[in-house]
Amino acid sequence: MVTLTIDQMKVTVPEGTTIMEAAASIHIDIPKLCYLKGINEISACRVCVVEMEGKDKLITSCNNVVEEGMVIYTNSPKVRLNRRKTVSMLLSQHDGQCITCSRSMNCSLQKIANDFNILDNPFKKEFVHREWDKTFPLIRDANKCIKCMRCIQICDKVQGLNVWDVSGTGARTTVDVSRNRDIRVADCSLCGQCITHCPVGALRERDDTSMLFSALEDENKIVVAQIAPAVRAAWAEQLGLSREEAPVEKIVTAFRRMGIDYVFDTTFSADLTIMEEGSEFVKRLQDGDLEEYPMFTSCCPGWVRFIKTQYPDMIGRLSTAKSPQQMFGAVMKTYFAKKLGVDPERIFTLSIMPCLAKKAEREMDLFYEEYAGHDIDCVLTTRELDRMLRAEHLNPQFLEEGEFDSPFEVGTGAGVIFGATGGVMEAALRSAYFLVTGENPDADAFHEIRGVKRQGWTEAEFDVAGNVIHVAVVSGLGNTGKLMEAIRRKEVKYEFVEVMACPGGCAGGGGQPIHDGQELAEERGSSLYFLDRNTDIRFSHDNPDIQNLYEEFFEKPLSHRAHQLLHTEHQV
Ligand code: HC0
Ligand code: SF4
């Protein structure tokens, strides 16, 4: 252990602790902009400087470790002056258009500048316009970039994709797409992790809210919304409500007040996905198709983009089942349109997702009878939902809980846990067990695969009526890359693998509210498991609305019509 003095307080911490962590242990919060534990400890921003007795130069606290007898000042006049200057310099490189920024009030630079009471900035810089294709779901605004390097490190170290790099030299140094590529060809998975780790508004999603408002204005359109499982665990975080005070049913009421015609829960189509994907798994298992390589889940579009660019030879191992988002869209434009007695063209499908890649996934075509279009017309992230609720002056505190519409009213606990890492696998196993044995297992029989794993993956084996099934669950694309290599080298062997691009699954999705420096995927995931435990129906195949949909329309899983509407051929 090492004892030192910080701001006249003695503190004893383990060897190797950074000064920043030692200060945090006695509730001194040293300001910082670039630091991300274990990922970005390069002192790029230099906001975290402190004064050390006996040393002339200030030192950065994020990457200098404690020494016995050290005397540190975190807010001496010298430190204060230096930090103010550093922040002012950073502000000079930032266009400061806070009023029109998607991160206004949620920006670490804005907060630090306010905390330091910086009311004027002597440094001014001319900004050059930099081109960016604003039709791409991920948008970079170089004039807001403060070169903290977090996006480079997250994409590289956590997601293994190296999409970003430093470009230019000297005063022109900035961050841009690596190797001078266009973002569209840079193999970006659209996981959005660089956005959720950007301390300012230099990275954001394409805002699609105007598409929804146009549809709402169009009297010919019937607007049908779905809300993804993980949205319920996070949507109110920045609206000032706790999770307990913010059930998803409040969004239903908000949507009705906005004029949305029908509101459904994606947990319903998560159940539908399980029926199809679970049946496909059992079939592939029985056909001996899983002896060499596993079947991979296909519901995470970030992962699907990743496999297409990084492991194209493995595409055939993906389940052919569409994701719940797409399945719901297909059902709305066919079965539901028929039920309403309207043309599919009149149905405008909206989905609220914790994800950016869903904005690209929606471009998938749908052809059915006379109709040629898309399953989904508009995807908004949880953050866009929050901005929209604010714009509409819909205060969630005063919204009552509404009810999802019929005929897809019921979603099960199995559908809810899709939003957490391991949830799709667990839901699939609950139903696969039933498909093989004709009986339900204990709903918690597959709990071993729950929980966020920052490094590596979770594996387990389960006995289903004498068949031992080896499964793996992985989240984060860096981890996924390692798992894929191990599978290829035949160091591991599984029959079924769940992959989610974002660490912790959709709960930690790139479209979720941003809390700088905090990883909330685990906490949000736990709240989804809590909802599952407290739901009456915990098996997808027990969902009466799903049973009814098969009876009235699809006949049975993997039927001809199911293949036509609920499955897809994955192509590079
Ligand atoms: Fe997910 Fe999904 S669970 S990918 O994370 O499968 O985005 O929440 O909506 O489609 O259901 C995201 C979340 C979904 C889909 C579902 C799946
Ligand atoms: Fe990298 Fe994901 Fe950002 Fe794309 S969205 S640049 S893959 S971190």
XYZ file of C-alpha atoms and ligand atoms in Angstrom:
597
model
C 0.000 0.000 0.000
C 1.098 3.579 -0.616
C 0.291 6.600 1.544
C 0.211 10.092 0.078
C -1.406 13.454 0.762
C -3.960 14.956 -1.558
C -5.300 18.422 -0.796
C -4.031 18.082 2.781
C -5.795 14.754 3.310
C -3.862 11.545 3.918
C -4.897 8.651 1.725
C -3.634 5.069 1.512
C -4.214 3.163 -1.708
C -2.779 0.055 -3.380
C 0.419 0.393 -5.373
C -0.159 1.169 -9.032
C -3.225 3.324 -8.313
C -3.308 6.491 -10.414
C -3.414 9.871 -8.700
C -6.849 10.414 -10.237
C -8.165 7.184 -8.713
C -6.567 7.937 -5.347
C -8.272 11.345 -5.347
C -11.583 9.749 -6.318
C -11.286 7.402 -3.331
C -11.569 10.442 -1.043
C -14.306 12.034 -3.153
C -12.156 14.479 -5.034
C -13.372 14.485 -8.591
C -10.530 15.687 -10.804
C -11.976 17.095 -14.039
C -11.129 15.253 -17.246
C -12.264 15.051 -20.837
C -10.361 12.282 -22.594
C -9.842 9.663 -19.874
C -11.561 6.278 -20.210
C -10.369 3.674 -17.768
C -8.292 0.976 -19.413
C -9.060 2.354 -22.860
C -7.834 5.928 -23.135
C -5.272 6.869 -20.511
C -3.075 8.993 -22.755
C -3.591 12.419 -21.145
C -4.551 13.920 -24.489
C -6.705 16.687 -23.009
C -4.432 17.643 -20.087
C -7.411 18.888 -18.092
C -6.609 16.497 -15.256
C -3.289 18.121 -14.302
C -2.335 18.401 -10.625
C 0.553 19.986 -8.771
C 3.074 17.776 -7.024
C 5.207 19.216 -4.256
C 8.865 19.393 -5.291
C 8.098 19.376 -8.989
C 7.959 22.485 -11.133
C 5.874 21.095 -13.935
C 2.287 20.042 -13.431
C 1.608 16.357 -13.985
C -1.421 14.569 -15.421
C -3.318 12.560 -12.821
C -4.915 9.990 -15.137
C -1.704 8.187 -16.036
C 0.714 8.932 -13.202
C 0.659 6.511 -10.327
C 0.961 7.296 -6.624
C 4.275 7.216 -4.782
C 4.920 6.954 -1.075
C 4.914 10.384 0.606
C 3.719 12.283 -2.462
C 2.035 15.605 -1.745
C -0.531 16.545 -4.371
C -2.699 19.627 -4.876
C -5.630 19.228 -7.209
C -6.805 22.836 -7.118
C -3.855 25.103 -6.353
C -3.767 28.520 -8.107
C -1.242 27.104 -10.575
C -3.505 24.153 -11.383
C -6.567 26.356 -11.687
C -4.854 28.768 -14.069
C -3.434 25.981 -16.205
C -6.733 24.158 -16.471
C -8.630 27.270 -17.444
C -6.096 27.925 -20.165
C -6.298 24.336 -21.400
C -10.083 24.415 -21.520
C -10.020 27.785 -23.294
C -7.646 26.334 -25.888
C -9.978 23.384 -26.355
C -12.897 25.754 -26.770
C -10.984 27.560 -29.481
C -10.953 24.368 -31.544
C -14.623 23.718 -30.953
C -17.259 25.563 -32.932
C -19.303 26.241 -29.796
C -22.653 26.042 -31.583
C -24.184 24.714 -28.387
C -27.699 25.906 -29.112
C -28.020 23.628 -32.115
C -25.972 20.718 -30.785
C -27.508 17.309 -30.076
C -25.317 17.120 -26.967
C -26.321 20.462 -25.524
C -26.709 20.026 -21.740
C -25.072 16.607 -22.037
C -21.623 17.763 -23.109
C -18.560 17.360 -20.940
C -16.781 20.336 -22.510
C -19.781 22.553 -21.919
C -19.944 21.375 -18.317
C -16.274 21.939 -17.644
C -16.333 25.388 -19.272
C -19.353 26.266 -17.135
C -17.768 24.805 -13.997
C -14.680 26.953 -14.588
C -16.890 29.970 -15.145
C -15.334 30.632 -18.540
C -17.550 33.413 -19.824
C -15.421 34.628 -22.655
C -12.810 33.016 -24.820
C -9.793 35.014 -25.991
C -8.742 32.324 -28.449
C -10.659 32.229 -31.693
C -10.102 30.058 -34.707
C -11.482 30.111 -38.232
C -13.348 26.925 -38.987
C -13.118 25.271 -42.337
C -16.088 23.398 -43.630
C -15.454 19.660 -43.830
C -17.627 17.466 -45.992
C -19.531 14.609 -44.442
C -22.199 12.462 -46.050
C -25.185 13.386 -43.893
C -27.246 10.550 -45.309
C -25.062 8.047 -43.447
C -26.506 7.073 -40.034
C -23.297 8.136 -38.251
C -22.306 11.785 -38.526
C -18.974 13.371 -37.665
C -18.663 17.106 -37.180
C -14.932 17.798 -37.229
C -15.463 21.342 -35.988
C -16.645 19.994 -32.678
C -13.863 17.439 -32.264
C -11.508 18.157 -29.349
C -9.035 15.413 -30.312
C -9.506 13.460 -27.120
C -8.898 10.276 -29.155
C -11.630 8.340 -27.388
C -13.386 7.386 -30.637
C -10.141 6.049 -32.075
C -9.488 3.959 -28.991
C -13.024 2.629 -28.534
C -13.327 1.604 -32.146
C -9.869 0.060 -32.106
C -9.535 -1.521 -28.645
C -13.128 -2.410 -27.809
C -14.662 -2.951 -31.231
C -11.522 -4.005 -33.131
C -12.424 -2.014 -36.203
C -9.954 0.887 -36.590
C -12.399 3.118 -38.381
C -10.901 6.358 -37.001
C -7.374 7.750 -37.027
C -5.504 10.992 -36.507
C -5.195 13.000 -39.677
C -3.258 16.176 -40.537
C -0.372 17.657 -38.612
C 0.285 20.585 -36.296
C -2.642 22.970 -35.892
C -4.527 21.031 -38.555
C -4.409 17.778 -36.612
C -7.823 16.216 -36.359
C -9.543 12.846 -36.312
C -11.023 11.427 -39.467
C -11.816 8.123 -41.122
C -8.612 6.086 -41.230
C -6.652 5.583 -44.402
C -8.464 8.472 -46.065
C -11.480 6.301 -46.692
C -15.067 7.318 -47.089
C -17.047 6.246 -44.010
C -19.299 4.098 -46.203
C -16.429 1.815 -47.139
C -14.625 1.866 -43.794
C -16.296 -1.298 -42.424
C -18.083 0.711 -39.726
C -20.489 -1.619 -37.949
C -22.628 1.330 -36.856
C -22.429 0.103 -33.295
C -22.408 3.748 -32.185
C -19.924 3.147 -29.367
C -17.755 6.020 -30.615
C -20.788 8.280 -30.224
C -21.624 7.178 -26.698
C -18.000 7.708 -25.688
C -17.536 11.094 -27.378
C -17.445 13.745 -24.643
C -18.846 16.397 -26.991
C -21.116 16.480 -30.036
C -18.486 15.633 -32.644
C -20.214 12.319 -33.316
C -23.933 11.761 -33.458
C -26.654 9.788 -35.164
C -28.502 11.063 -38.232
C -31.638 12.660 -36.874
C -34.681 11.134 -38.562
C -37.422 12.695 -36.455
C -38.619 14.873 -39.354
C -39.546 11.691 -41.267
C -41.940 10.802 -38.486
C -43.422 14.292 -38.340
C -44.010 14.247 -42.108
C -45.812 10.931 -41.786
C -47.915 12.305 -38.944
C -48.904 15.253 -41.142
C -49.895 12.973 -43.999
C -53.545 12.067 -43.549
C -53.166 9.070 -45.791
C -50.570 7.453 -43.537
C -51.300 5.134 -40.654
C -48.360 5.433 -38.291
C -47.521 2.230 -36.464
C -44.780 2.253 -33.844
C -42.782 -0.430 -32.074
C -40.568 0.076 -29.039
C -37.475 -2.127 -28.578
C -36.838 -4.086 -25.377
C -33.796 -2.129 -24.184
C -35.392 1.292 -24.637
C -37.523 0.761 -21.518
C -34.439 0.427 -19.359
C -32.929 3.757 -20.393
C -35.344 6.191 -22.053
C -36.064 8.284 -18.983
C -32.502 8.509 -17.675
C -32.101 11.980 -19.045
C -35.641 13.047 -18.443
C -35.160 13.031 -14.702
C -37.043 9.841 -13.833
C -35.838 6.675 -12.159
C -36.370 3.343 -13.947
C -39.219 2.463 -11.573
C -40.997 5.703 -12.465
C -40.595 5.164 -16.185
C -42.407 2.052 -17.407
C -42.528 1.659 -21.178
C -46.310 2.134 -21.048
C -45.714 5.862 -20.518
C -44.170 6.044 -23.979
C -47.371 4.475 -25.315
C -49.367 7.394 -23.904
C -46.864 9.929 -25.238
C -47.138 8.410 -28.706
C -50.922 8.496 -28.670
C -50.773 12.159 -27.684
C -48.462 12.770 -30.650
C -50.984 11.236 -33.016
C -49.319 7.875 -33.608
C -52.089 5.482 -34.559
C -50.906 2.147 -33.153
C -48.217 1.358 -30.616
C -46.691 -2.079 -30.233
C -43.894 -3.622 -28.243
C -40.921 -5.203 -30.048
C -40.904 -7.866 -27.329
C -43.841 -9.359 -29.237
C -41.777 -9.804 -32.389
C -38.814 -10.917 -30.276
C -41.112 -13.820 -29.364
C -41.826 -14.316 -33.048
C -38.083 -14.350 -33.760
C -37.646 -17.034 -31.130
C -40.313 -19.179 -32.763
C -38.505 -18.969 -36.082
C -34.904 -18.931 -34.907
C -35.513 -21.607 -32.242
C -37.184 -23.853 -34.836
C -34.346 -23.205 -37.295
C -31.815 -24.109 -34.608
C -33.566 -27.370 -33.750
C -33.837 -28.221 -37.443
C -30.177 -27.450 -38.148
C -29.170 -29.449 -35.096
C -31.242 -32.436 -36.178
C -29.959 -32.146 -39.763
C -26.373 -32.365 -38.509
C -25.631 -28.872 -39.851
C -24.017 -27.682 -36.613
C -21.325 -30.298 -36.314
C -18.489 -28.159 -37.617
C -19.560 -24.585 -37.037
C -22.323 -23.065 -34.931
C -25.411 -21.183 -35.924
C -25.066 -17.485 -35.029
C -27.922 -15.225 -33.988
C -28.720 -12.617 -36.616
C -30.823 -10.055 -34.783
C -28.057 -7.529 -34.068
C -27.446 -5.529 -37.261
C -24.084 -4.231 -35.981
C -22.901 -7.824 -35.756
C -24.375 -8.678 -39.149
C -22.485 -5.742 -40.689
C -19.343 -6.944 -38.888
C -19.525 -10.540 -40.105
C -20.177 -9.350 -43.650
C -16.978 -7.310 -43.763
C -14.692 -9.274 -41.424
C -15.755 -12.913 -41.849
C -17.680 -13.036 -45.127
C -17.013 -16.755 -45.500
C -19.053 -17.356 -42.328
C -22.225 -15.581 -43.456
C -23.963 -18.881 -44.121
C -23.682 -19.651 -40.404
C -26.036 -16.786 -39.525
C -29.585 -17.677 -38.690
C -31.790 -16.692 -41.618
C -34.362 -15.258 -39.219
C -34.824 -11.510 -39.593
C -34.474 -9.400 -36.483
C -37.531 -8.613 -34.377
C -37.531 -5.058 -35.763
C -37.785 -6.308 -39.337
C -40.208 -9.127 -38.544
C -42.588 -6.692 -36.892
C -42.431 -4.389 -39.899
C -43.177 -7.267 -42.255
C -46.144 -8.364 -40.136
C -47.503 -4.813 -39.985
C -47.349 -4.320 -43.732
C -49.017 -7.633 -44.512
C -51.133 -9.317 -41.848
C -51.927 -6.112 -39.946
C -52.612 -4.065 -43.101
C -55.031 -6.784 -44.224
C -56.715 -6.739 -40.823
C -57.196 -2.990 -41.141
C -58.306 -3.437 -44.740
C -55.757 -0.936 -46.078
C -52.946 -1.011 -48.636
C -49.512 -1.681 -47.153
C -48.334 1.625 -48.703
C -50.476 3.442 -46.199
C -48.713 1.876 -43.224
C -45.759 3.906 -41.955
C -43.672 1.754 -39.642
C -41.643 3.492 -36.967
C -39.282 1.823 -34.554
C -37.639 3.171 -31.451
C -34.329 1.419 -30.993
C -31.288 1.770 -28.714
C -29.210 1.354 -31.832
C -27.757 3.116 -34.867
C -27.261 0.056 -37.024
C -31.035 -0.427 -37.058
C -31.197 2.720 -39.215
C -29.224 0.838 -41.860
C -30.958 -2.494 -41.267
C -34.282 -0.883 -42.190
C -33.089 -0.512 -45.780
C -33.700 -4.259 -46.252
C -36.309 -4.804 -48.994
C -39.719 -6.326 -48.507
C -41.584 -7.814 -51.420
C -44.978 -9.308 -50.810
C -47.736 -9.780 -53.322
C -48.142 -6.335 -54.916
C -46.050 -4.542 -52.332
C -42.429 -3.579 -52.888
C -40.863 -1.486 -50.160
C -39.349 -1.871 -46.725
C -40.405 -3.573 -43.516
C -39.531 -0.433 -41.588
C -39.826 3.179 -42.690
C -38.161 5.095 -39.894
C -35.861 4.227 -37.003
C -35.283 6.600 -34.123
C -32.784 6.023 -31.345
C -33.635 6.326 -27.664
C -31.852 9.689 -27.726
C -34.005 10.927 -30.606
C -37.062 9.728 -28.691
C -35.991 11.792 -25.689
C -35.379 14.891 -27.797
C -38.759 14.439 -29.441
C -40.563 14.109 -26.105
C -38.899 17.303 -24.949
C -39.813 19.081 -28.159
C -43.411 17.975 -27.755
C -43.449 19.128 -24.129
C -44.468 15.680 -23.007
C -43.246 15.466 -19.442
C -42.960 11.756 -18.603
C -43.537 12.496 -14.954
C -47.147 13.369 -15.723
C -47.894 10.731 -18.334
C -50.187 7.902 -17.352
C -49.424 4.359 -18.435
C -51.084 3.398 -21.696
C -51.755 -0.062 -23.098
C -50.154 -1.575 -26.164
C -52.549 -2.161 -29.022
C -54.213 -5.350 -30.026
C -53.665 -7.788 -31.739
C -50.036 -7.819 -30.559
C -50.608 -6.788 -27.007
C -48.644 -9.469 -25.244
C -44.856 -9.699 -25.082
C -43.206 -12.205 -22.787
C -40.331 -12.018 -20.340
C -38.302 -13.940 -22.913
C -38.838 -11.071 -25.355
C -37.868 -8.443 -22.770
C -34.464 -9.995 -22.039
C -33.494 -9.719 -25.714
C -32.218 -6.297 -24.727
C -29.459 -7.716 -22.474
C -26.429 -9.762 -23.472
C -27.309 -13.466 -23.289
C -31.024 -12.745 -23.459
C -31.617 -13.899 -27.017
C -29.798 -17.159 -26.309
C -31.711 -17.704 -23.076
C -35.053 -16.991 -24.721
C -34.167 -19.319 -27.605
C -33.106 -22.115 -25.262
C -36.309 -21.810 -23.233
C -38.294 -22.470 -26.404
C -35.870 -24.933 -28.024
C -36.195 -27.074 -24.898
C -39.949 -27.043 -25.338
C -39.701 -27.829 -29.041
C -37.556 -30.871 -28.335
C -39.220 -32.203 -25.183
C -42.771 -30.855 -25.392
C -42.389 -29.484 -21.863
C -41.312 -26.146 -20.455
C -38.037 -26.090 -18.534
C -37.661 -24.004 -15.402
C -37.694 -20.439 -16.764
C -34.364 -19.744 -15.064
C -32.725 -23.005 -16.130
C -30.320 -21.186 -18.469
C -29.332 -18.334 -16.125
C -25.600 -19.188 -16.388
C -25.256 -17.196 -19.579
C -26.450 -13.918 -18.051
C -24.245 -10.989 -17.197
C -21.893 -8.572 -18.912
C -18.439 -9.850 -19.709
C -16.003 -7.097 -20.678
C -13.299 -9.493 -21.829
C -13.839 -12.743 -23.685
C -17.150 -14.570 -23.837
C -19.438 -16.754 -21.738
C -19.867 -20.410 -22.573
C -22.123 -23.085 -21.160
C -23.502 -26.486 -21.989
C -27.026 -27.663 -21.442
C -28.630 -31.049 -21.673
C -31.828 -30.900 -23.701
C -33.463 -34.339 -23.695
C -30.148 -36.122 -23.983
C -28.673 -33.664 -26.518
C -25.791 -31.736 -25.009
C -25.824 -28.257 -26.511
C -22.733 -26.076 -26.297
C -23.441 -22.393 -26.460
C -21.496 -19.146 -26.298
C -22.577 -15.570 -25.712
C -20.422 -12.617 -26.642
C -20.857 -8.864 -26.746
C -18.524 -6.201 -28.100
C -16.955 -6.693 -31.505
C -13.365 -6.932 -30.271
C -14.425 -9.907 -28.143
C -16.406 -11.240 -31.086
C -13.331 -11.141 -33.333
C -11.417 -13.208 -30.772
C -14.244 -15.714 -30.541
C -14.453 -16.005 -34.324
C -10.731 -16.709 -34.526
C -11.013 -19.378 -31.817
C -13.930 -20.993 -33.661
C -11.996 -20.969 -36.919
C -8.942 -22.464 -35.308
C -11.261 -25.104 -33.815
C -10.052 -24.310 -30.313
C -13.685 -24.097 -29.252
C -16.804 -25.751 -30.527
C -20.352 -24.585 -30.089
C -23.658 -25.320 -31.738
C -25.235 -21.934 -31.017
C -23.639 -18.524 -30.504
C -25.277 -15.215 -29.623
C -23.456 -12.077 -30.709
C -24.310 -8.493 -29.813
C -22.107 -5.724 -31.197
C -22.361 -3.423 -28.206
C -20.739 -4.342 -24.893
C -23.565 -5.588 -22.680
C -25.966 -5.987 -25.617
C -28.667 -3.508 -26.640
C -28.887 -2.188 -23.088
C -25.489 -0.608 -23.797
C -26.474 0.260 -27.365
C -24.979 3.108 -29.328
C -28.347 4.873 -29.474
C -28.933 4.971 -25.721
C -28.669 8.081 -23.520
C -25.083 9.128 -22.858
C -23.569 9.391 -19.399
C -19.948 10.346 -19.875
C -17.611 7.951 -18.108
C -20.342 5.601 -16.912
C -21.099 2.205 -18.416
C -24.743 1.457 -17.641
C -25.350 -1.671 -19.731
C -25.202 -3.976 -16.745
C -27.570 -1.959 -14.609
C -30.050 -1.590 -17.470
C -29.744 -5.309 -18.254
C -30.576 -6.171 -14.631
C -33.719 -4.123 -14.865
C -34.742 -6.177 -17.933
C -34.151 -9.421 -16.010
C -36.232 -7.975 -13.184
C -39.083 -7.352 -15.625
C -38.714 -10.905 -16.951
C -38.981 -12.399 -13.448
C -42.130 -10.414 -12.843
C -43.894 -11.182 -16.112
C -46.733 -13.717 -16.192
C -45.521 -15.398 -19.386
C -41.801 -16.157 -19.679
C -41.769 -18.390 -22.753
C -42.127 -17.050 -26.295
C -44.120 -20.083 -27.441
C -46.672 -19.451 -24.665
C -47.505 -15.987 -25.997
C -51.223 -16.243 -26.970
C -50.919 -13.444 -29.537
C -48.058 -15.308 -31.202
C -50.098 -18.511 -31.233
C -52.952 -16.586 -32.796
C -50.689 -15.058 -35.458
C -49.532 -18.522 -36.497
C -53.075 -19.816 -36.507
C -54.407 -16.968 -38.610
C -51.486 -16.221 -40.884
C -48.188 -18.059 -40.718
C -49.546 -21.535 -40.029
C -46.344 -22.752 -38.365
C -42.701 -21.730 -37.863
C -40.590 -22.055 -41.013
C -43.717 -22.268 -43.191
C -43.559 -20.976 -46.763
C -45.062 -17.638 -45.756
C -42.797 -17.406 -42.719
C -39.810 -17.879 -45.016
C -41.115 -15.244 -47.358
C -41.690 -12.594 -44.692
C -39.659 -13.477 -41.633
C -36.395 -14.803 -43.062
C -33.719 -13.346 -45.287
C -30.748 -14.485 -47.307
C -27.726 -12.719 -45.846
C -25.432 -11.473 -48.578
C -22.124 -9.605 -48.492
Fe -32.170 -4.884 -29.637
Fe -33.549 -6.585 -30.846
S -32.844 -6.802 -28.721
S -31.433 -5.995 -31.476
O -30.631 -5.049 -28.839
O -33.079 -9.322 -31.456
O -31.689 -2.413 -31.152
O -33.575 -3.538 -27.403
O -34.903 -4.182 -30.632
O -34.702 -6.151 -33.608
O -36.191 -7.404 -29.900
C -31.822 -3.285 -30.464
C -32.945 -3.955 -28.212
C -33.970 -4.837 -30.444
C -34.309 -6.351 -32.567
C -35.252 -7.073 -30.302
C -33.237 -8.265 -31.288
Fe -16.216 2.183 -34.877
Fe -18.664 1.524 -33.993
Fe -17.977 4.078 -34.263
Fe -18.370 2.564 -36.436
S -19.905 3.169 -34.936
S -16.713 4.013 -36.114
S -17.587 0.607 -35.700
S -17.086 2.593 -32.830
